[in-house]
Coordinates of C-alpha atoms and ligand atoms in Angstrom, one line a residue:
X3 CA 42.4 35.7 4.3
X4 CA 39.2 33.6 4.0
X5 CA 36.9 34.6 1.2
X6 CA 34.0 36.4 2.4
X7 CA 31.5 34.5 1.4
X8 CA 31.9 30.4 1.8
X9 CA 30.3 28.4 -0.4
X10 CA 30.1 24.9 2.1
X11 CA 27.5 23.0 -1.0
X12 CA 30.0 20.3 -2.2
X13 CA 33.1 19.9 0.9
X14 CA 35.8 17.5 0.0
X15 CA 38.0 16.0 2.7
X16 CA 41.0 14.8 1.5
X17 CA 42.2 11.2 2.4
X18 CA 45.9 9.8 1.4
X19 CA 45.9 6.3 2.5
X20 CA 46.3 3.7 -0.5
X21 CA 42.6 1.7 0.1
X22 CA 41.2 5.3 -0.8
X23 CA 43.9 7.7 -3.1
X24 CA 45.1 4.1 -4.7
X25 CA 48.4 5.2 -6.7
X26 CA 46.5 8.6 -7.8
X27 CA 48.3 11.5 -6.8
X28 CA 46.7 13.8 -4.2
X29 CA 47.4 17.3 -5.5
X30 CA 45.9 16.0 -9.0
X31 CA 42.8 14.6 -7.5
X32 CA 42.4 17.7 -5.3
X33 CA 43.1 19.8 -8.4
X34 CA 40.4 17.4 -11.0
X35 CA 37.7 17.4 -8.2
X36 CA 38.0 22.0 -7.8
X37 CA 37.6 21.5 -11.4
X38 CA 34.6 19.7 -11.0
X39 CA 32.6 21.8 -8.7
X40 CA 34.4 20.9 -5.2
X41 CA 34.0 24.2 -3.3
X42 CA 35.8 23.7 -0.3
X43 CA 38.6 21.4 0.6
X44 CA 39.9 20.4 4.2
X45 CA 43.2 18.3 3.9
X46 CA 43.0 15.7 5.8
X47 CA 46.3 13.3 7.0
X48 CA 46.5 11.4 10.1
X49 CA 49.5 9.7 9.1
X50 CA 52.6 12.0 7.5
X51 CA 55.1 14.1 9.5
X52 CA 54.8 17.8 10.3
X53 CA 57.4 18.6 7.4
X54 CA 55.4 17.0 5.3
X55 CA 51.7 17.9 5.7
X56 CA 53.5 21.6 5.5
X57 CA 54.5 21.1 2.2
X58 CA 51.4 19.2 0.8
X59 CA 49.3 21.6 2.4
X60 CA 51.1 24.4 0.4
X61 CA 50.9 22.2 -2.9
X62 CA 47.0 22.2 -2.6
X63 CA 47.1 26.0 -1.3
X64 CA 48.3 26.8 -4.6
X65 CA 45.1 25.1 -6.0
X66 CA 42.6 25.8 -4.3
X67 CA 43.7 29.8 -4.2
X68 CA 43.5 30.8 -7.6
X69 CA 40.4 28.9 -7.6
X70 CA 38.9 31.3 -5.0
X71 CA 38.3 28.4 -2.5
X72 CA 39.4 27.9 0.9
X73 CA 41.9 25.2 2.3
X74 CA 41.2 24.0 5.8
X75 CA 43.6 21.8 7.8
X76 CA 42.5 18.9 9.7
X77 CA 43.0 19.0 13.0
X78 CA 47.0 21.2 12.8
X79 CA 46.3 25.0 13.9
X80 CA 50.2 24.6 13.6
X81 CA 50.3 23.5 10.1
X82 CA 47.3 25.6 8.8
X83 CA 49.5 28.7 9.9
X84 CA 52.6 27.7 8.2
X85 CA 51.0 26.9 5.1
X86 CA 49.2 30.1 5.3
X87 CA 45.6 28.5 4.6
X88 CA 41.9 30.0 5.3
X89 CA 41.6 27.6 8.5
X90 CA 40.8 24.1 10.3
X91 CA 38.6 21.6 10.8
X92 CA 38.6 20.2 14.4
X93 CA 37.5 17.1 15.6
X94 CA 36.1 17.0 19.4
X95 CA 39.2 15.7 20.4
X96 CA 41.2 18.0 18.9
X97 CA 42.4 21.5 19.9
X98 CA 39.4 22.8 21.5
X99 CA 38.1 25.7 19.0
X100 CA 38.8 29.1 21.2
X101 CA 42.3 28.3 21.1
X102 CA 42.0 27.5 17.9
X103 CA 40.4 31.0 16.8
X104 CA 42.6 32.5 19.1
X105 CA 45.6 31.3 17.3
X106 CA 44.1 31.7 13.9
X107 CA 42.2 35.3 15.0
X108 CA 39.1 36.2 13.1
X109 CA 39.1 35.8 9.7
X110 CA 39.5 31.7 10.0
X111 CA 37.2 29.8 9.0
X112 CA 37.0 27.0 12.0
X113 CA 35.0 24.1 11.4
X114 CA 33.6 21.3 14.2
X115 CA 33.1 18.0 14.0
X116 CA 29.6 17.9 16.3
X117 CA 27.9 13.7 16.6
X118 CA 25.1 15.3 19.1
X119 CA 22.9 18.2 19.8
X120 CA 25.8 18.9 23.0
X121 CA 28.3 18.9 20.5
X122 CA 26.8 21.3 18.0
X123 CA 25.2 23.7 20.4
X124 CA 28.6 24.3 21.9
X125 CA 30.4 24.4 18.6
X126 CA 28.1 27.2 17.7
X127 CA 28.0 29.4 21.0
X128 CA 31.7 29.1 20.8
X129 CA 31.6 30.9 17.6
X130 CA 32.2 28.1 14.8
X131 CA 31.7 29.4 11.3
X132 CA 30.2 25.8 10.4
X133 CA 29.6 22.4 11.5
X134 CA 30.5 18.8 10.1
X135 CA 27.3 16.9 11.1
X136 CA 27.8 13.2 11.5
X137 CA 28.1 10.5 11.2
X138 CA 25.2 10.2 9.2
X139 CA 25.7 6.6 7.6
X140 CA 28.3 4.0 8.5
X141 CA 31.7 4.4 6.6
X142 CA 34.5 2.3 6.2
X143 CA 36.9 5.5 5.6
X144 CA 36.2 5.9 9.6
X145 CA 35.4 3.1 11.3
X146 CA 35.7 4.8 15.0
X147 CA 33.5 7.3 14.9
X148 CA 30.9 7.8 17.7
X149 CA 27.5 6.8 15.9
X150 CA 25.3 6.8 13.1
X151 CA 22.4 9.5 13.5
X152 CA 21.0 9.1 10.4
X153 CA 19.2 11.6 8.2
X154 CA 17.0 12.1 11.2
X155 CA 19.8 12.9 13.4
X156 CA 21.1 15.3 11.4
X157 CA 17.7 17.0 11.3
X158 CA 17.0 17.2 15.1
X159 CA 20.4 19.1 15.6
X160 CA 19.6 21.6 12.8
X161 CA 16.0 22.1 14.3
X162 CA 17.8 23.0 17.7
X163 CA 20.3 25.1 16.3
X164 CA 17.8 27.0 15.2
X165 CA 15.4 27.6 17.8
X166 CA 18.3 28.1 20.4
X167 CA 19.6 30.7 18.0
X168 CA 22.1 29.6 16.0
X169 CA 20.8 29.5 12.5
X170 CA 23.8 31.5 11.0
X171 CA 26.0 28.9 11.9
X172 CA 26.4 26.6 8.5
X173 CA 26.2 23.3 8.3
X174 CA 27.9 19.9 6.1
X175 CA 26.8 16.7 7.1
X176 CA 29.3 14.0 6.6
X177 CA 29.8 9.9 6.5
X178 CA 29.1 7.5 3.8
X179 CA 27.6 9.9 1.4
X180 CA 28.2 9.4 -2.3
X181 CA 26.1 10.3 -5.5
X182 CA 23.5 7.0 -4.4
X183 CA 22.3 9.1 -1.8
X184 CA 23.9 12.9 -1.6
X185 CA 20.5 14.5 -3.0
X186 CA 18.2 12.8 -0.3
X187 CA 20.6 13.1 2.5
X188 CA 20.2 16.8 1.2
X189 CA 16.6 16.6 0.9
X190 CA 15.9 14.9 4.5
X191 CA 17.9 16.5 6.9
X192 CA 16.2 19.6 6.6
X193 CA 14.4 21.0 9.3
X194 CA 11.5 24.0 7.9
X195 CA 13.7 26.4 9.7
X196 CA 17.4 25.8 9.1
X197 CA 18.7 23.5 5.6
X198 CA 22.2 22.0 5.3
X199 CA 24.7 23.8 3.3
X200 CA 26.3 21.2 1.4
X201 CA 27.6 17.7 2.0
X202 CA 30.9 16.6 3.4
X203 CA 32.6 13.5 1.3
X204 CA 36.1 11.0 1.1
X205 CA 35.4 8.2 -1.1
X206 CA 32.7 9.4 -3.2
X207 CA 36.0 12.0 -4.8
X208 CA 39.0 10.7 -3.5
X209 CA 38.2 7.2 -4.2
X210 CA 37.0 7.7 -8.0
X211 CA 38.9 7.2 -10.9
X212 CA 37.7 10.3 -11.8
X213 CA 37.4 12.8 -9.4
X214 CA 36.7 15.8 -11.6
X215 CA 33.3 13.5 -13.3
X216 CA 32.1 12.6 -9.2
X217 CA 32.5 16.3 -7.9
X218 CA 30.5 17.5 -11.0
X219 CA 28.0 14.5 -10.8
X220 CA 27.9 15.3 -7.2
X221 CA 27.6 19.1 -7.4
X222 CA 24.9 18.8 -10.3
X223 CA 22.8 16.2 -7.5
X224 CA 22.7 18.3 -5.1
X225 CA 21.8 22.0 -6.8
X226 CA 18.6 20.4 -7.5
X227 CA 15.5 18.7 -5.2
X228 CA 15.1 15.2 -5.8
X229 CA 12.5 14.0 -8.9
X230 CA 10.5 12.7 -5.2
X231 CA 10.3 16.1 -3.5
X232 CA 7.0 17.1 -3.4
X233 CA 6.4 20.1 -5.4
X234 CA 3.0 21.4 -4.5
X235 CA 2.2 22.9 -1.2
X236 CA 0.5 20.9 1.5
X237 CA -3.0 22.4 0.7
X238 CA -5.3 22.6 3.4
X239 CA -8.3 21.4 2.4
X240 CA -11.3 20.9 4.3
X241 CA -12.3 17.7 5.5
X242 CA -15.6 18.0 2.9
X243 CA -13.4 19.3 0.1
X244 CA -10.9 16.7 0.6
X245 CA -12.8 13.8 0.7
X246 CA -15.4 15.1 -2.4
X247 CA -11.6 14.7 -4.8
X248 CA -11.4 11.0 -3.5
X249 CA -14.0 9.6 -6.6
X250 CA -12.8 11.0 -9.3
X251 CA -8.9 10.1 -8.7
X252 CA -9.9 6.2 -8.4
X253 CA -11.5 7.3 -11.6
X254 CA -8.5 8.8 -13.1
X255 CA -6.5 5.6 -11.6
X256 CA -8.8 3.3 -14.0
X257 CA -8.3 5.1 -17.1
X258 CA -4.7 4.8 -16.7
X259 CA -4.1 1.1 -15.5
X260 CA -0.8 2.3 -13.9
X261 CA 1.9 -0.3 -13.1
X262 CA 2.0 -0.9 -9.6
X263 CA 5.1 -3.1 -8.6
X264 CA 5.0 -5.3 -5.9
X265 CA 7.8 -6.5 -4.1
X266 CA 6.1 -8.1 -1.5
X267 CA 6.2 -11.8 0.7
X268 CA 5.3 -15.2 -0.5
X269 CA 1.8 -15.2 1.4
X270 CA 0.3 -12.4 -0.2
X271 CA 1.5 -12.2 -4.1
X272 CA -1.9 -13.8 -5.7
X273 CA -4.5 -11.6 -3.1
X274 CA -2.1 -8.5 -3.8
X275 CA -2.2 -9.0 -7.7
X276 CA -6.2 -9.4 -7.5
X277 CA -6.5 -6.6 -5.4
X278 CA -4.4 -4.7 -7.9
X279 CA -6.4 -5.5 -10.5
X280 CA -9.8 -5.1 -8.7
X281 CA -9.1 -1.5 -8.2
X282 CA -8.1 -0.9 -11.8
X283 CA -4.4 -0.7 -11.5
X284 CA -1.4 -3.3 -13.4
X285 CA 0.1 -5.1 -11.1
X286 CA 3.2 -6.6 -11.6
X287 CA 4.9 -9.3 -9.2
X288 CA 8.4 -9.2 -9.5
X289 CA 11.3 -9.7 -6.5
X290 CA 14.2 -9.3 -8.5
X291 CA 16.0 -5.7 -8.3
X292 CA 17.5 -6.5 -11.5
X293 CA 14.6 -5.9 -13.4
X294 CA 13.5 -3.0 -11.6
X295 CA 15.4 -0.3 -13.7
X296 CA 13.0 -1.3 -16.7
X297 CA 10.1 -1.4 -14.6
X298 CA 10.5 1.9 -12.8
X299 CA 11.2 3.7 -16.2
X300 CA 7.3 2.7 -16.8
X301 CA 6.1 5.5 -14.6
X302 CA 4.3 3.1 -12.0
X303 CA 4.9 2.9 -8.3
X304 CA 6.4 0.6 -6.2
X305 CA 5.8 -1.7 -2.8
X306 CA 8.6 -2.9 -0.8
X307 CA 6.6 -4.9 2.0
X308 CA 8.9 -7.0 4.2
X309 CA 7.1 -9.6 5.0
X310 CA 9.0 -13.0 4.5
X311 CA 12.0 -11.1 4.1
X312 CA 15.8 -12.0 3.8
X313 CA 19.4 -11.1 3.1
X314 CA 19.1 -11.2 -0.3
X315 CA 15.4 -9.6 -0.6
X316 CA 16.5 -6.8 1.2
X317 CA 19.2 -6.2 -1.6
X318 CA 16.8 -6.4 -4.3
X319 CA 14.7 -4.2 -2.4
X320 CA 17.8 -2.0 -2.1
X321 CA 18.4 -2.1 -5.9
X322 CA 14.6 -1.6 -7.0
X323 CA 14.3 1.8 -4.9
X324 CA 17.3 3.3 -6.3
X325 CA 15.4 2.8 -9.6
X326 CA 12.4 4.1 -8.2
X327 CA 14.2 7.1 -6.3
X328 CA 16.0 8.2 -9.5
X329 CA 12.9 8.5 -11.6
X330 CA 10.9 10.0 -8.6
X331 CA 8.6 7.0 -9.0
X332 CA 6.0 6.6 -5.9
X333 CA 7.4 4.0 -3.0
X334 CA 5.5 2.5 -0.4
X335 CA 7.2 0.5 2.2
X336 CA 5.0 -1.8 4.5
X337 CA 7.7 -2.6 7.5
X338 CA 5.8 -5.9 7.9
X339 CA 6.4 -7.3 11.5
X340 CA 9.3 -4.5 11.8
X341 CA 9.7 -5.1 15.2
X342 CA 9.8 -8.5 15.6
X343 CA 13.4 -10.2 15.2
X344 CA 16.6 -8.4 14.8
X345 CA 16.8 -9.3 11.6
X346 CA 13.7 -7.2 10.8
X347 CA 15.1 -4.7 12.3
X348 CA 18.4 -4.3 10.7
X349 CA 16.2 -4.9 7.8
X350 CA 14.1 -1.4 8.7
X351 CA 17.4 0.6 9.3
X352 CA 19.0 -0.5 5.9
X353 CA 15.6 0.5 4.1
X354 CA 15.5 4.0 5.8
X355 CA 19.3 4.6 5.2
X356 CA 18.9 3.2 1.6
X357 CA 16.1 5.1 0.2
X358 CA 13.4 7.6 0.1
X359 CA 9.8 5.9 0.6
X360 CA 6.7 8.7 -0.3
X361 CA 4.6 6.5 2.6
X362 CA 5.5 4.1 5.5
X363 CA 2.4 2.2 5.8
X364 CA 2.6 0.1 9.6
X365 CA 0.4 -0.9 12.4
X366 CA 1.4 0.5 15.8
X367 CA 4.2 -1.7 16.6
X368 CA 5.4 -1.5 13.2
X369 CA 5.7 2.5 13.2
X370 CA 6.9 3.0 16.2
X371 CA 9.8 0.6 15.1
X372 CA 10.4 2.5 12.2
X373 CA 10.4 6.2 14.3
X374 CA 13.0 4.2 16.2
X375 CA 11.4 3.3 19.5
X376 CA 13.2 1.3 21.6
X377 CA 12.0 -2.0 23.4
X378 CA 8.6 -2.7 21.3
X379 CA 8.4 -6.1 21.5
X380 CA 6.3 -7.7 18.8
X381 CA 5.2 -10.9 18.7
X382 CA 5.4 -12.2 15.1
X383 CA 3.7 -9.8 12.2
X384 CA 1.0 -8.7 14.3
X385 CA 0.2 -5.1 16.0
X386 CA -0.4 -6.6 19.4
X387 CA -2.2 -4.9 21.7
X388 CA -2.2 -0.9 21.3
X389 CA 0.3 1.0 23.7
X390 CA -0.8 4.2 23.0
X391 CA -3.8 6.5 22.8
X392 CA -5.0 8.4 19.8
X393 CA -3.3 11.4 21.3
X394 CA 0.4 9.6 21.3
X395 CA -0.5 8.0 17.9
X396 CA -1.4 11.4 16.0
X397 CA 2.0 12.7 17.5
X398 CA 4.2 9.8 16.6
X399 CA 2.8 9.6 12.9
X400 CA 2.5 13.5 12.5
X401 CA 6.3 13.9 13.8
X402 CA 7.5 11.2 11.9
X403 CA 5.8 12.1 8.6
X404 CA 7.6 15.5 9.0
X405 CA 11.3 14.4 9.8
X406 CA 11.1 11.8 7.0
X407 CA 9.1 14.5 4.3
X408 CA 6.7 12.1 3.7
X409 CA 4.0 10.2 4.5
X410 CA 2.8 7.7 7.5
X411 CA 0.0 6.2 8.3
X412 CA -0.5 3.5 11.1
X413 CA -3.7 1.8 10.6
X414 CA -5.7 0.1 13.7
X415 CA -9.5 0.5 13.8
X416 CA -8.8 4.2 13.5
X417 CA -5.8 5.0 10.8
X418 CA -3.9 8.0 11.5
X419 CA -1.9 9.6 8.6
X420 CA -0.1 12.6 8.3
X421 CA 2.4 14.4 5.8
X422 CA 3.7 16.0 8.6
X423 CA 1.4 19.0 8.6
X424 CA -1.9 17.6 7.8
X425 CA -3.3 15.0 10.1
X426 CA -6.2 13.2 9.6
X427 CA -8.1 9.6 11.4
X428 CA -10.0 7.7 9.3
X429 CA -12.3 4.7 11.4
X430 CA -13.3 3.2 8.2
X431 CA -13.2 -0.6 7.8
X432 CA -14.8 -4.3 8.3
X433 CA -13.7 -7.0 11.3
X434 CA -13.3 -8.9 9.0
X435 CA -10.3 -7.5 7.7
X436 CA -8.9 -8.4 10.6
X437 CA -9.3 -12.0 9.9
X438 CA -8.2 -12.7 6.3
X439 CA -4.1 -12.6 5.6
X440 CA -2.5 -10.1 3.4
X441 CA -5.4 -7.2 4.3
X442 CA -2.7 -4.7 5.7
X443 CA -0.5 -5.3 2.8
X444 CA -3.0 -4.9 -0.3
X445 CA -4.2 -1.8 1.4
X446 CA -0.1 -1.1 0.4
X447 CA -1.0 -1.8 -3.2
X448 CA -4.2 -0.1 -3.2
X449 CA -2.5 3.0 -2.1
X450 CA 0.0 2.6 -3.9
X451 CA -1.7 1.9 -7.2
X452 CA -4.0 5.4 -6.5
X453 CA 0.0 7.3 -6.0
X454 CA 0.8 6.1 -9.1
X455 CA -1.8 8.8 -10.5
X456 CA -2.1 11.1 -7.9
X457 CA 1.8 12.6 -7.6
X458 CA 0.8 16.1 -6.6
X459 CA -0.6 15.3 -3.4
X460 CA 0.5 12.2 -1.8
X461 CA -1.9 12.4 1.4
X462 CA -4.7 12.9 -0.9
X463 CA -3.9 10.1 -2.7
X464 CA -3.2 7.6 0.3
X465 CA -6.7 8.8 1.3
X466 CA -8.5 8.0 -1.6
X467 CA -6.5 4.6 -1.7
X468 CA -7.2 4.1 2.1
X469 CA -10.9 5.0 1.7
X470 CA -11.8 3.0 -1.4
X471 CA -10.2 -0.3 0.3
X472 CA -12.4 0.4 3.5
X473 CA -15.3 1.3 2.5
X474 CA -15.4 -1.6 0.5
X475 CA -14.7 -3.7 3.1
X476 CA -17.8 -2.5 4.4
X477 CA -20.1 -2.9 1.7
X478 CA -18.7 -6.6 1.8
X479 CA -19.2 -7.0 5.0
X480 CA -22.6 -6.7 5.4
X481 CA -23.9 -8.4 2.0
X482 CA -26.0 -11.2 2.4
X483 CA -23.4 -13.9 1.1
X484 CA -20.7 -13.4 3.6
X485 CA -21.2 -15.2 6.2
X486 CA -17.4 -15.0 7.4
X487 CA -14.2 -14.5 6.6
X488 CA -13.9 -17.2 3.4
X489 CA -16.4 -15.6 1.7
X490 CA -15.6 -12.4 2.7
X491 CA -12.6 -12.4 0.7
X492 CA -14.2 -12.9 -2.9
X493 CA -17.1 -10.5 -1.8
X494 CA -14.2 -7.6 -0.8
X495 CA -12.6 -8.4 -4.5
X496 CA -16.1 -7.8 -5.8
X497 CA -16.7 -4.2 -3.9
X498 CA -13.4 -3.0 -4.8
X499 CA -14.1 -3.5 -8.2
X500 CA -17.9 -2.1 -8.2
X501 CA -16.3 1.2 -6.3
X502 CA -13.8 1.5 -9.4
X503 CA -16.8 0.7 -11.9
X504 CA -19.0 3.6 -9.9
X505 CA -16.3 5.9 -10.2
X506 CA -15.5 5.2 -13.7
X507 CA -19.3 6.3 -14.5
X508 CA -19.1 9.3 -12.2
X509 CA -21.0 8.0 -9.6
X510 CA -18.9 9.3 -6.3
X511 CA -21.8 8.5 -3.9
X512 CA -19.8 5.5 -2.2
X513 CA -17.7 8.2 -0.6
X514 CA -20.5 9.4 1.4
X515 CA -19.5 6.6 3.7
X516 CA -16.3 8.0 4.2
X517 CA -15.3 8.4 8.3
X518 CA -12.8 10.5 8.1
X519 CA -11.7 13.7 10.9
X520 CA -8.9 16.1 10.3
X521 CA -6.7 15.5 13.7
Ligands
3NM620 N1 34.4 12.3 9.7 P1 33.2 9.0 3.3 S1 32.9 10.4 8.9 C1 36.3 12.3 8.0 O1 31.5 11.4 11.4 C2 35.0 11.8 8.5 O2 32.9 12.9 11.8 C3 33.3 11.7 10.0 O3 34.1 9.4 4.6 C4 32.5 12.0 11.2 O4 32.7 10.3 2.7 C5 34.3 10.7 8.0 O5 34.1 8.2 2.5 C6 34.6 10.0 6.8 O6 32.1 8.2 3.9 C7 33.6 10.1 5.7

C-alpha cells in the first residue's frame, strides 16, 4: 500500500554496476542515503536475474518501509509484485503504463520516464502519479538516452502540463544532477504555474563515499531558493518612477567601490578596467578560476565575456561561477560572437548548463544563439545585419528572460531588456560606440559594477548601468574635442566619470536624457 502522501523532493535511483556502487554494498548505501533525507527510492538493475532482483528488492523493502518511504521497481511490474513494493518506474520502452496500473491496480504509484512534451502529455492523460523529466544534462551513468533538454526543456513541458490540465501530475527531473547544480536545476525549471517536485539522482548518492552526507547535503540544497533567486517582486514601476531611481544607485555604487570581476578577452582588459574605474566601481582582472573562491567571498560581481575564448577559459569560467553562484554574487555573461564557430557554441551550451548568470548581455545574433536558435550564422563577433523587428526582438528577450529567471538584454540602436515580466527599449547611445572595440563588453562591466550594489532589482540596476554608459556616450559625442572615434574614447572615459561625480553630489539631471519606453 503506497503512502498517501509522496514526498518526490529528493528521488534516488539505485545503480549496482562497479564504475558507480564501487565495492559498497547496495542495501547499506540505500539504507545511509534514507538516513540522509532520500525520500523515495526506485531500484534500479538492468543487469541481475529475476531471482535476484526479487530478493534485493525485498532487502531494500525492508528499508525503505519502516522508514515510511516507497520502493519502486524499474521497469519489472513482475518483480515489484513479488517483492510486494509501492510500484514502478517505466521507461518509454518499457511495459506501457495501463498495463502496468492494471496489473498493479490503483494504489501504485507508477512513474514515466517522459524526454518530450508527447511523452509527458501522454504519461499524464494516462493517469501517471509522476513524471521522470529528462534528460536534463548529459550523464555518463546513461549514455543512450534520447537528448539533453536542459533546464529549459524541462520548463516548457511543465508549462504545458499545466495549461493542458495536468498540474496534479508530479514531477522529478533527472540526468547529471549532483549537489553543483541540484538547487538551480530546481530553481530554473519552473514554470509560474507548475514547480518540480524534487530531483531524480544515480551518482550524486550511489557514487559517494558517503551516501548518507550527499542525500542530506542534497536535501538541505534543495529545501531552500538559491542565494541568486531574486527575492523581491518585480515591481512595476512607471517609466518616470523607474528612471528618477537611476542617479542615486550610481551614487550608491561610488560610495561603495564594489569589486567587479572581469573575466573577460585579451582585447578589452585595459578599456574594461578604465571603464570600471571611471564609473566608480574596483575592477579586478583576473582569468584564473582558482582564485575566484577568494574573490567572490568579497561581495562583488562577476563578468564572464567570451570573447577570445578557449578550452581552458571556459573551465575557469566554469570554476569562477560556481563561486559566484554559491555566494549569490551578481553574474553577467557577454556570449561574445556566440554564434559564430562551433566552438563558441559548445562554449554557450556549457555556460548555460554550468551556471546561473543574473543577465545575458548580447547583440541580436548573440541572443538568439543563446535562446537556442538554429542556423544564425554570424560572421565573426559582430551582430550582422538585424533579422528581426522590434516586435520579434521584445518577444525573444522577454521569453527568454522568463525561462532563464533572469535578465536579457540585446542591445542594437534600441536595447531591449526584460526580467521576463518587465520589458522596456532604451535608444540611448553614440555612433561612435559603434566604432571603438570593447564598447559592448564594458557596457558588461558597467552593468555589472551598478549589480554589484543594486541586488534587489536587477532590471533596475542593468538600467541604470545601461543608461549611465549611454548617455555618456552622448555627452562625448558631441563635445567639441571629439572629432572621431580616437578621441572619442578618452572623451567617453571622461563623461562616465563626470556622470558618477554629478551623482555623487546629488545632481541626477543627466538622467533627463534618458530614452527609455516600457515595451
Ligand atoms: N534516466 P545521474 S538519465 C536513470 O534521462 C536515468 O531518463 C535518465 O544518472 C533519463 O544522476 C538517468 O548519475 C541517469 O546523472 C541519471
Amino acid at each position: 500500500m503506497a503512502p498517501s502522501v509522496v514526498d518526490y523532493s529528493l528521488y534516488l535511483v539505485t545503480d549496482s554496476t562497479p564504475a558507480i556502487l564501487g565495492d559498497k554494498d547496495l542495501v547499506a548505501v540505500v539504507k545511509a542515503a534514507v538516513e540522509g533525507g532520500a525520500t523515495i527510492v526506485q531500484y534500479r538493475d538492468k543487469n541481475s536475474d529475476t531471482a535476484e532482483l526479487v530478493q534485493v528488492a525485498k532487502q531494500l523493502h525492508q528499508v525503505t518501509k519502516p522508514a515510511g518511504i516507497p520502493l519502486l521497481i524499474n521497469d519489472r511490474v513482475d518483480v515489484a509484485l513479488a517483492a510486494g513494493v509501492e510500484g514502478v518506474h517505466v521507461g518509454q520502452d518499457d511495459l506501457d503504463l495501463k498495463t502496468a496500473r492494471n496489473l498493479l491496480g490503483p494504489d501504485a504509484i507508477i512513474g514515466v520516464t517522459a524526454n518530450n512534451l508527447e511523452e509527458a502529455l501522454e504519461a499524464a492523460r494516462d493517469g501517471a502519479d509522476y513524471l521522470g523529466i529528462g534528460t536534463v544534462y548529459a550523464t555518463p551513468t546513461k549514455e543512450n538516452t534520447k537528448s539533453i533538454i536542459g533546464t529549459a526543456g524541462v520548463q516548457q513541458i511543465l508549462n504545458e502540463l499545466d495549461a493542458q490540465g495536468h498540474s496534479d501530475v508530479k514531477t522529478v527531473a533527472i540526468g547529471g544532477i549532483n549537489a553543483g547544480n541540484a538547487r538551480r536545476i530546481m530553481y530554473q525549471c519552473a514554470s509560474p504555474q507548475k514547480q518540480l517536485d524534487g530531483v531524480a539522482v544515480v551518482s550524486a548518492i550511489m557514487a559517494s563515499d558517503d551516501p548518507n552526507q550527499a542525500a542530506h547535503n542534497l536535501q538541505d540544497l534543495i529545501s531552500r531558493p538559491p542565494p541568486f533567486a531574486s527575492s523581491a517582486s518585480k515591481q512595476q514601476l512607471s517609466r518616470d518612477d523607474l528612471i528618477a531611481k537611476v542617479p542615486s544607485i550610481i551614487a550608491r555604487m561610488a560610495s561603495k567601490k564594489p569589486l567587479c570581476h572581469n573575466m573577460t578577452n585579451l582585447v578589452v582588459q585595459n578599456f574594461a578596467a578604465n571603464v570600471a574605474l571611471a564609473i566608480g566601481s574596483s575592477p579586478i582582472m583576473s582569468n584564473n578560476g582558482l582564485e575566484a573562491g577568494d574573490l567572490a567571498a568579497l561581495g562583488g560581481s562577476l563578468v564572464v565575456n567570451m570573447g577570445t575564448t578557449t578550452p581552458e577559459i571556459r573551465s575557469n569560467h566554469l570554476k569562477a561561477l560556481e563561486a559566484y553562484n554559491a555566494v549569490g554574487g551578481p553574474v553577467l555573461l557577454d556570449p561574445v560572437g556566440a554564434g559564430a564557430t562551433q566552438q563558441r557554441r559548445e562554449g554557450v551550451k556549457a555556460l548555460m548548463a554550468g551556471a546561473y548568470f543574473d543577465v545575458i548581455k548580447g547583440n541580436e545574433g548573440e541572443i538568439r544563439t543563446v535562446a537556442g536558435a538554429q542556423g544564425v550564422k554570424q560572421h565573426g563577433v559582430d551582430s550582422g545585419a538585424s533579422q528581426l523587428n522590434l516586435e520579434d526582438r521584445i518577444r525573444l528577450v522577454k521569453g527568454m528572460a522568463a525561462r532563464e529567471w533572469n535578465i536579457v538584454l540585446m542591445t542594437g540602436s534600441t536595447d531591449v531588456i526584460s526580467d521576463g515580466e518587465r520589458t522596456l527599449n532604451i535608444s540611448n547611445g553614440h555612433k561612435y560606440l559603434g566604432e571603438i572595440t570593447g564598447s559592448g563588453c564594458t557596457l558588461g562591466t558597467t552593468i555589472a559594477s551598478v549589480m554589484a550594489v543594486e541586488r534587489e532589482d536587477k532590471l533596475l540596476a542593468a538600467v541604470a548601468g545601461i543608461l549611465m554608459y549611454e548617455i555618456a556616450a552622448e555627452r562625448a559625442g558631441v563635445r567639441e574635442d571629439v572629432r572621431g572615434p580616437g578621441t572619442f574614447v578618452p572623451a567617453f572615459i571622461d563623461e562616465l566619470y563626470q556622470i558618477r561625480q554629478e551623482s555623487v553630489s546629488g545632481d541626477g539631471k543627466w538622467i533627463e536624457a534618458a530614452k527609455v519606453e516600457i515595451a
